[in-house]
């Protein structure tokens, strides 16, 4: 098959950029640990309230500066609907759904993950600035979807 | 090739598909306008309409119904034009496909109107719609298989009659499009038939949510290429003729279509990057495969600009960019797709962000995504289809695109572009600030973060509403012009006046086309292998390590 000379240059340039780009993305993901949220834990979505750690949802201290927030998403809110964390703390969010698909999204941060029933999804964030953070659901979950929210107070 | 006589019976089939398509645009655009106005806080909906009901109708009618019907109307017309009239058998099958699709469309639309299916066009489990919604959608897919089979029959009939000859480029590309469509819809068909329908009737108690989402997106990404490929057919085959040039290279055009099939299917995970249950390695593999599609995309861009430049130079253009001045910007048949191509430049760039393993997290399910697909499918594809309408409809009905109608078309194109510029820019920026998609008007109890979305110029929901209103006017003009061209435009009295179906000829210097490109068994074989590599292990895992499934839930 014949390629025009300029087309060859164009494609070679394009493919080189692609290789460089994918290498950066790949190294970032697998050596830098910058992976998208990918929780692998599962549970029965009809028994969330009985399954630890979601039988006691809320914030849990893991060590000096690390907390675990085990939260339940449901139509149309989160349980608990408010948590308080100290400034500078690293929080690991473990979130599951009691009913349909939701999201757990903190605008202005990189926390944005799908919450599918039967699965626990995980993401972490260090809150370095004090203030009140809005959490919202950006996956359609029913007639009250646009009301679904919670707050994180960083003090 | 242009001597093939037009078949009035085939024209009628095409016109039927196109008509349903434009009825869908009419209703879908009304929904779009209302969505923009609601989100901007300009209006409140009456209590008997739910925002998400509108959004379901908008997605189903524009993204699924309009596109599929338009594509079938166009492809049937094109294969009849380039490979001769359909046999009576193929045409009857085309009609059966049309009616099966139409019954399905009506069925699903009624369920949406009754408020029994406010689950959006993606119908994510465990939201449970009325079984007839799923059955309707299944009929649309099955109908499209039947119609697609008619076109494949026509193509293979042509090849039998002309053995040893290279098929017309239009016919080849149509075949590629239909093959892509059949391979990808198998995924969603399996999910609807074996998961959703039994579960929505109550015959199965629970549904495997992750599996259903994976099967949906196995279909959902190639769906995008099912919209794009017919637009590319126009760019590769028809635009050269419209601007008075030649097809740059027959073999490279065919190669790019084959590559689009290969790299558009095994990549659905890039829509599921932020979800649990799919290991990172598999996500990354599909991200890599997704980016391979850059190769045929670069080839398409090259070939387009090569045609533009060669044609401009033949018309006497000088200098590095002189040819840009020689393009027929006042011919709507060129201008509309050309505006679409311009929108595709930021559209493609945005796509790179979306598909990137990490950057996706920033924009996933924000308004950015809505901005993105309105400047990919919603403008490049749609403006190409609108540009086609201006010549295809008078071609099919034996009428003329008069200078006045051409001018109306130019205005319509400009309005669409201006409206889309405002709406999509605002959506992209709002998305970067975290504004969610698929969400009715909300200030989240006057939360300062959410109130930000009502400040500034582009980062403002009202700009979405403004752009949406201009778009709505453009859409209504288009629907009117469609019916005008179909029923009222002046009749062409003789062959010279008749509107042409522009089919470009291949440039003389182009090289012969390798036979392997027409050997579909090879390409289908490769795509199956790629699909198996990308999906076998993670899907097996989803089934064998599935958590207890979800019972049906209705939350609206
Ligand atoms: C009159 C022109 C149009 C207007 C005013 C318009 C407006 C909108 C708005 C405001 C949304 C966002 C709703 C939300 O996320 O809350 C939306 C969603 C959408 N639009 Fe359009 N749009 C138009 C044309 C189109 C066209 C031509 C297509 C495709 C062929 C299209 C496909 C979609 C899809 C697929 C969605 C997403 C639906 C979902 O999230 O389920 N739109 N549109
Ligand atoms: Cu929600
Ligand atoms: Cu995609």
Tab-separated table of C-alpha atoms and ligand atoms in Angstrom, chain A residues 102 137 139-141 145 148, ligand 2:
chain	number	residue	atom	x	y	z
A	102	UNK	CA	-24.386	6.828	42.711
A	137	UNK	CA	-23.624	12.682	43.466
A	139	UNK	CA	-24.609	9.825	38.561
A	140	UNK	CA	-28.348	9.944	38.008
A	141	UNK	CA	-30.041	7.985	40.775
A	145	UNK	CA	-30.666	13.063	42.470
A	148	UNK	CA	-28.030	14.308	47.043
C	2	LIG	CU1	-27.405	10.716	42.154
